[in-house]
Amino acid sequence: MSSAAAGLPLGSDCGEALDALGRASRIVLSTHHNADGDGAGSEAALAMHLAGRGKHVRIVNPTPFPEAFAFLLDDASRVLPVGGQEAADACREADLAVVLDTSEAKRIGPVHALIRHLPAVVIDHHPAGADGISGIVVRDTTAAATGEMVFALLERDGAAWTPQMAAALYTAVLTDTGGFRFSNTTPTCLRTAARLIELGAAPHDLHRRVYGSFRRRRFALLQESLATLEVHESGRVAWMIVPGAAYGRTQASVEDLEGFVDVPRSIRGVEVALLFRVAKDGQTKVSMRSGAAVDVNQLAAAFGGGGHPRAAGAVLPEPMEEAVRRVVGAVVGALAE
Ligand code: 5GP
Ligand code: MN
C-alpha cells in the first residue's frame, strides 16, 4: 500500500507520525542490531531531514553503526555508542524516539530501556512480531525497504532533498532488494529508486561502494565457510556454516557476511537456504531465505525470531551442531507439509 510517485497512502498513522516529528525538538533515532543498509540508510536520511528542520538529532543503535555504511552519514549526524553516558543523556533529554526497520523491542536490545519513557514513532516494513514497541506505528509490509517508506514520508513532508539524503535512501532500497533482484523488487520500489536518482543518488557509485568494496578478509572467511556447504538429500534445502574459529584466523567480523546466504540460495533446486553462525554466549544465529515454498518468517518465529516471508532469522540458544539439526529438521518438515 505505498506509492512513491502518487498520493503516498502509508496509512492514517503517517499523518500522525509527521505531526509527532514536527512537534518534537530533540529526537533519538534507532534501528535493529547489526544495522543493514536499510536501517543505516533510513537513519542517515531521516537524521539529515530532521536536522535541516532545526531539530537536535542523535543516533543511538544497539550495535555500532556499520563501517560499510558510515559514508552515508553527514557531518552533522552524531552517532552515540549505546553503553555511554552521552547516549543515556541524549535519551533522557529527548522528546521523541524514532525506531526504523523493526518494531520489536528485543531487536533494539539495550536501546529499548533508554527510550521506553519517550513517545515513539516506529517506521517498519516487517510484519508485526511479538513484543512490539508502543507508539505511532507506520507499517507497510509491501514496501521493499523501510527506506522506501521514509522516502514517501519525506516527500509528504515537503523535504528539501539533497544528493546525500537521496543516496542514503537509494542505498536502503538497493540493499534490501539485494541489488533489485529479490521478490520485493516492485514497480513502486523502482519508481522510488528512479526518483532518488533524479534527486542526486549515483547508482554506479553506490553500487561500487556497497557491492564492489569488500575487504579481502571477507573472501578468506567465505573460503572457510564454503567448505561447510551442504545440500539436504531432498535437494530442496542447503546450508552453510561460518566456522566460529574462522573469525580469528581471518580477522573478519559479522559485517563481512553480506551475501553469504546467497551461496546456498543460488543452487539449482534449493527452495530454502540457511546460513548459520556463532552468536554470543554459545548461541547460534541462523539466516533463512526461501522461494515461494515456505514462509520462513513463521519458521523463524517458532525459534523466537522473525523477519519477512522470504527472508528471516533467529537466534537459537543451543550450540552449532544441535541448532543445525533442529532448524534443518524444521525446514524439511515444513517443506513436506
Ligand atoms: P538477515 O538474515 O539478513 O540477518 O535478516 C533477514 C531478515 O530477517 C531481516 O528482515 C531481519 O530483520 C530479519 N531477522 C534476522 N534475524 C532476526 C532475528 O533474530 N529476529 C527477528 N525478529 N528478525 C530477524
Ligand atoms: Mn529492511
Coordinates of C-alpha atoms and ligand atoms in Angstrom, one line a residue:
M1 CA 0.0 0.0 0.0
S2 CA 2.5 2.6 -0.9
S3 CA 3.0 4.6 -4.0
A4 CA 6.2 6.6 -4.3
A5 CA 5.0 8.9 -7.0
A6 CA 1.4 9.5 -6.2
G7 CA -0.6 10.0 -3.0
L8 CA 1.7 8.1 -0.7
P9 CA -1.0 6.2 1.2
L10 CA 1.1 5.0 4.0
G11 CA -2.0 4.6 6.2
S12 CA -3.6 7.0 8.6
D13 CA -0.7 6.8 11.0
C14 CA 1.5 8.5 8.5
G15 CA 0.0 11.9 9.3
E16 CA 0.2 11.3 13.0
A17 CA 3.9 10.3 12.6
L18 CA 4.7 13.5 10.7
D19 CA 2.8 15.6 13.3
A20 CA 4.9 14.0 16.1
L21 CA 8.1 14.6 14.2
G22 CA 7.1 18.2 13.5
R23 CA 6.4 18.9 17.2
A24 CA 9.5 17.3 18.6
S25 CA 12.7 19.2 19.1
R26 CA 15.1 16.6 20.4
I27 CA 14.9 13.3 18.6
V28 CA 16.7 10.0 19.1
L29 CA 16.8 7.6 16.1
S30 CA 17.5 3.9 16.4
T31 CA 17.4 0.7 14.3
H32 CA 17.8 -3.1 14.9
H33 CA 21.2 -4.6 15.9
N34 CA 23.7 -5.2 13.2
A35 CA 22.1 -2.4 11.2
D36 CA 21.9 -3.2 7.5
G37 CA 21.9 -0.8 4.6
D38 CA 18.2 -0.2 5.1
G39 CA 18.4 0.6 8.8
A40 CA 21.5 2.7 8.4
G41 CA 20.4 4.5 5.2
S42 CA 16.9 5.2 6.7
E43 CA 18.5 6.7 9.8
A44 CA 21.0 8.8 7.8
A45 CA 18.4 10.3 5.6
L46 CA 15.9 11.0 8.4
A47 CA 18.7 12.5 10.5
M48 CA 19.6 14.9 7.7
H49 CA 16.0 15.8 7.1
L50 CA 15.2 16.5 10.7
A51 CA 18.5 18.4 11.3
G52 CA 17.6 20.5 8.3
R53 CA 14.4 21.4 10.1
G54 CA 16.4 22.6 13.1
K55 CA 15.9 19.6 15.3
H56 CA 18.6 18.2 17.6
V57 CA 19.1 14.6 16.3
R58 CA 21.2 11.8 17.7
I59 CA 21.5 8.2 16.6
V60 CA 21.7 5.5 19.3
N61 CA 21.9 1.9 18.0
P62 CA 22.2 -1.3 19.9
T63 CA 25.4 -2.1 17.9
P64 CA 28.0 0.2 16.3
F65 CA 27.0 2.0 13.1
P66 CA 28.2 -0.3 10.3
E67 CA 31.5 0.8 8.9
A68 CA 30.4 -0.1 5.4
F69 CA 27.6 2.5 5.6
A70 CA 29.3 5.2 7.5
F71 CA 29.8 7.1 4.3
L72 CA 26.0 7.8 4.3
L73 CA 26.2 10.0 7.4
D74 CA 26.8 13.7 7.0
D75 CA 29.0 15.6 9.4
A76 CA 26.0 16.8 11.4
S77 CA 24.8 13.2 12.2
R78 CA 26.1 12.2 15.5
V79 CA 26.1 8.5 16.5
L80 CA 26.4 7.8 20.2
P81 CA 27.6 4.4 21.5
V82 CA 24.8 2.7 23.4
G83 CA 26.7 1.9 26.7
G84 CA 27.9 5.5 27.1
Q85 CA 26.9 8.5 29.2
E86 CA 26.2 10.7 26.1
A87 CA 23.7 8.2 24.8
A88 CA 21.9 8.0 28.1
D89 CA 21.8 11.8 28.4
A90 CA 20.5 12.2 24.8
C91 CA 17.7 9.7 25.5
R92 CA 16.8 11.3 28.8
E93 CA 16.7 14.8 27.3
A94 CA 14.9 13.7 24.1
D95 CA 11.2 14.3 23.5
L96 CA 10.7 11.7 20.8
A97 CA 12.3 8.4 19.7
V98 CA 12.1 7.1 16.1
V99 CA 12.7 3.4 15.5
L100 CA 13.4 2.3 12.0
D101 CA 13.3 -1.1 10.2
T102 CA 12.0 -3.1 13.2
S103 CA 9.1 -2.7 15.5
E104 CA 10.2 -5.3 18.1
A105 CA 11.6 -4.2 21.4
K106 CA 14.1 -7.1 21.6
R107 CA 15.6 -6.2 18.2
I108 CA 16.8 -2.9 19.6
G109 CA 18.3 -4.6 22.7
P110 CA 19.6 -2.2 25.3
V111 CA 18.3 0.9 23.5
H112 CA 14.7 -0.1 24.5
A113 CA 15.4 0.6 28.2
L114 CA 16.8 4.0 27.2
I115 CA 13.8 5.1 25.2
R116 CA 10.9 3.4 26.7
H117 CA 9.9 6.6 28.6
L118 CA 9.6 8.5 25.3
P119 CA 6.8 8.8 22.9
A120 CA 7.8 6.8 19.8
V121 CA 7.3 6.7 16.1
V122 CA 8.0 3.3 14.5
I123 CA 8.6 3.0 10.8
D124 CA 8.8 -0.6 9.6
H125 CA 8.1 -2.9 6.7
H126 CA 8.2 -6.1 8.7
P127 CA 5.1 -7.9 9.8
A128 CA 4.3 -7.2 13.4
G129 CA 6.1 -9.5 15.8
A130 CA 5.5 -10.3 19.4
D131 CA 6.8 -7.8 21.9
G132 CA 6.0 -4.6 19.8
I133 CA 7.4 -1.2 20.6
S134 CA 4.5 1.0 21.6
G135 CA 3.9 4.3 19.8
I136 CA 2.7 5.5 16.5
V137 CA 3.5 2.6 14.2
V138 CA 3.7 3.2 10.5
R139 CA 3.9 -0.2 8.9
D140 CA 3.8 -1.2 5.2
T141 CA 4.7 -4.9 4.6
T142 CA 4.5 -4.3 0.9
A143 CA 7.4 -1.8 1.0
A144 CA 10.6 -3.2 -0.3
A145 CA 12.6 -1.4 2.3
T146 CA 12.0 0.9 5.3
G147 CA 13.9 3.4 3.1
E148 CA 11.0 3.3 0.6
M149 CA 8.6 4.3 3.4
V150 CA 11.0 7.0 4.6
F151 CA 11.1 8.4 1.1
A152 CA 7.3 8.6 0.9
L153 CA 7.1 10.2 4.3
L154 CA 9.7 12.8 3.5
E155 CA 8.0 13.6 0.2
R156 CA 4.8 14.1 2.0
D157 CA 6.7 16.3 4.5
G158 CA 8.0 18.5 1.7
A159 CA 11.6 17.6 2.2
A160 CA 14.4 19.8 0.9
W161 CA 16.2 16.9 -0.8
T162 CA 20.0 16.8 -1.0
P163 CA 22.0 14.3 -3.0
Q164 CA 23.2 12.8 0.3
M165 CA 19.7 12.2 1.6
A166 CA 18.8 10.6 -1.8
A167 CA 22.0 8.4 -1.7
A168 CA 21.1 7.2 1.8
L169 CA 17.6 6.1 0.8
Y170 CA 18.8 4.7 -2.5
T171 CA 21.3 2.5 -0.6
A172 CA 18.5 1.4 1.7
V173 CA 16.4 0.2 -1.2
L174 CA 19.4 -1.2 -3.1
T175 CA 20.5 -3.4 -0.2
D176 CA 17.1 -4.6 0.9
T177 CA 16.3 -5.8 -2.6
G178 CA 19.7 -7.4 -3.0
G179 CA 20.5 -5.0 -5.8
F180 CA 17.0 -5.0 -7.2
R181 CA 16.9 -8.8 -7.6
F182 CA 14.6 -10.1 -4.8
S183 CA 10.9 -10.7 -5.0
N184 CA 10.3 -7.4 -3.2
T185 CA 11.5 -5.5 -6.3
T186 CA 8.2 -3.9 -7.3
P187 CA 7.3 -1.1 -9.7
T188 CA 6.9 1.2 -6.6
C189 CA 10.4 0.3 -5.4
L190 CA 11.9 1.0 -8.8
R191 CA 10.0 4.3 -9.1
T192 CA 11.3 5.3 -5.8
A193 CA 14.9 4.4 -6.9
A194 CA 14.4 6.4 -10.1
R195 CA 13.2 9.4 -8.2
L196 CA 16.1 9.1 -5.8
I197 CA 18.5 9.1 -8.8
E198 CA 16.8 12.3 -10.1
L199 CA 17.4 13.8 -6.6
G200 CA 21.1 13.1 -6.8
A201 CA 21.8 9.4 -5.9
A202 CA 24.5 8.0 -8.1
P203 CA 23.7 4.3 -8.8
H204 CA 27.1 3.3 -10.2
D205 CA 29.0 4.9 -7.3
L206 CA 26.6 3.5 -4.7
H207 CA 26.8 0.0 -6.2
R208 CA 30.5 0.1 -6.2
R209 CA 30.6 1.2 -2.6
V210 CA 28.2 -1.5 -1.4
Y211 CA 29.0 -4.5 -3.7
G212 CA 32.4 -3.6 -5.1
S213 CA 34.4 -2.6 -2.0
F214 CA 34.6 -5.8 0.1
R215 CA 37.7 -6.4 2.2
R216 CA 39.9 -9.3 1.3
R217 CA 39.2 -10.8 4.7
R218 CA 35.6 -11.4 3.6
F219 CA 36.8 -13.8 1.0
A220 CA 39.1 -15.6 3.4
L221 CA 36.0 -16.1 5.6
L222 CA 33.9 -17.2 2.6
Q223 CA 36.6 -19.7 1.6
E224 CA 36.5 -21.3 5.0
S225 CA 32.7 -21.2 5.1
L226 CA 32.3 -22.8 1.6
A227 CA 34.0 -25.9 2.9
T228 CA 30.9 -26.5 5.1
L229 CA 28.3 -26.1 2.3
E230 CA 25.8 -28.9 2.4
V231 CA 22.6 -29.8 0.5
H232 CA 19.9 -32.0 2.1
E233 CA 19.3 -35.3 0.3
S234 CA 15.9 -33.9 -0.9
G235 CA 17.9 -31.3 -2.8
R236 CA 15.5 -28.6 -1.5
V237 CA 17.4 -27.3 1.5
A238 CA 21.0 -26.1 1.5
W239 CA 23.1 -24.5 4.3
M240 CA 26.5 -23.1 5.1
I241 CA 28.2 -22.6 8.4
V242 CA 30.5 -19.8 9.2
P243 CA 33.0 -21.6 11.4
G244 CA 33.5 -19.7 14.7
A245 CA 37.2 -20.2 14.7
A246 CA 37.5 -18.6 11.2
Y247 CA 36.8 -15.1 12.5
G248 CA 40.0 -15.1 14.5
R249 CA 42.1 -16.6 11.6
T250 CA 40.7 -14.2 9.0
Q251 CA 40.2 -11.1 11.2
A252 CA 36.7 -10.9 9.7
S253 CA 33.5 -10.0 11.5
V254 CA 29.8 -10.3 11.1
E255 CA 29.9 -7.2 8.9
D256 CA 31.8 -9.3 6.3
L257 CA 28.9 -11.8 5.9
E258 CA 26.9 -9.7 3.4
G259 CA 25.7 -12.0 0.7
F260 CA 27.0 -15.3 2.2
V261 CA 23.5 -16.8 2.3
D262 CA 23.2 -16.2 -1.5
V263 CA 25.6 -19.2 -1.9
P264 CA 23.3 -21.9 -0.7
R265 CA 20.4 -20.0 -2.2
S266 CA 21.8 -20.0 -5.7
I267 CA 22.0 -23.8 -6.0
R268 CA 19.6 -25.3 -8.5
G269 CA 16.5 -26.9 -6.9
V270 CA 17.1 -25.3 -3.5
E271 CA 14.0 -23.8 -2.0
V272 CA 15.2 -22.9 1.4
A273 CA 18.8 -21.6 2.1
L274 CA 20.3 -21.3 5.6
L275 CA 23.4 -19.6 6.9
F276 CA 24.5 -20.4 10.4
R277 CA 27.0 -18.5 12.5
V278 CA 28.1 -18.5 16.1
A279 CA 26.4 -15.8 18.2
K280 CA 27.3 -14.6 21.7
D281 CA 27.2 -16.8 24.7
G282 CA 27.4 -20.0 22.7
Q283 CA 24.2 -19.3 20.9
T284 CA 23.7 -19.9 17.2
K285 CA 22.3 -17.3 14.7
V286 CA 20.5 -18.5 11.6
S287 CA 19.6 -16.5 8.5
M288 CA 16.8 -18.0 6.3
R289 CA 15.9 -17.4 2.7
S290 CA 13.1 -19.0 0.8
G291 CA 11.5 -19.2 -2.6
A292 CA 7.7 -19.4 -2.6
A293 CA 7.6 -22.9 -0.9
V294 CA 7.9 -22.0 2.8
D295 CA 7.1 -18.9 4.9
V296 CA 10.5 -18.5 6.7
N297 CA 9.1 -15.7 8.9
Q298 CA 6.8 -18.3 10.5
L299 CA 9.6 -20.8 10.8
A300 CA 11.9 -18.2 12.4
A301 CA 9.1 -17.1 14.7
A302 CA 8.9 -20.7 16.0
F303 CA 12.5 -20.2 17.1
G304 CA 11.9 -16.8 18.7
G305 CA 13.0 -14.8 15.6
G306 CA 11.2 -13.2 12.7
G307 CA 11.6 -11.2 9.5
H308 CA 9.7 -11.5 6.2
P309 CA 8.1 -14.5 4.5
R310 CA 11.1 -14.9 2.2
A311 CA 13.9 -13.6 4.4
A312 CA 14.1 -14.1 8.2
G313 CA 16.3 -15.0 11.0
A314 CA 16.6 -16.2 14.6
V315 CA 19.0 -16.7 17.4
L316 CA 18.9 -20.2 18.9
P317 CA 20.2 -20.9 22.4
E318 CA 22.0 -24.2 21.6
P319 CA 25.4 -24.7 20.0
M320 CA 26.0 -25.0 16.3
E321 CA 25.6 -28.7 15.7
E322 CA 22.3 -29.0 17.6
A323 CA 21.0 -25.8 16.1
V324 CA 21.7 -27.0 12.5
R325 CA 20.0 -30.3 13.2
R326 CA 16.9 -28.6 14.7
V327 CA 16.5 -25.9 12.0
V328 CA 17.2 -28.2 9.1
G329 CA 14.7 -30.7 10.6
A330 CA 12.1 -27.9 10.9
V331 CA 12.6 -26.8 7.3
V332 CA 12.4 -30.3 5.9
G333 CA 9.2 -30.8 7.9
A334 CA 7.7 -27.5 6.6
L335 CA 8.6 -28.5 3.0
A336 CA 6.8 -31.9 3.5
E337 CA 3.6 -30.2 4.6
Ligands
5GP1 P1 19.4 -11.4 7.8 O1 19.3 -12.9 7.6 O2 19.9 -10.7 6.6 O3 20.1 -11.0 9.1 O4 17.9 -10.9 8.0 C1 16.9 -11.2 7.1 C2 15.6 -10.7 7.6 O5 15.2 -11.3 8.8 C3 15.7 -9.2 8.0 O6 14.4 -8.6 7.6 C4 15.8 -9.2 9.5 O7 15.2 -8.1 10.1 C5 15.1 -10.5 9.9 N1 15.8 -11.1 11.1 C6 17.1 -11.6 11.0 N2 17.4 -12.1 12.2 C7 16.4 -11.9 13.1 C8 16.1 -12.2 14.4 O8 17.0 -12.7 15.2 N3 14.9 -11.8 14.9 C9 14.0 -11.2 14.1 N4 12.8 -10.9 14.7 N5 14.2 -10.9 12.8 C10 15.4 -11.2 12.3
MN2 MN 14.6 -3.5 5.9

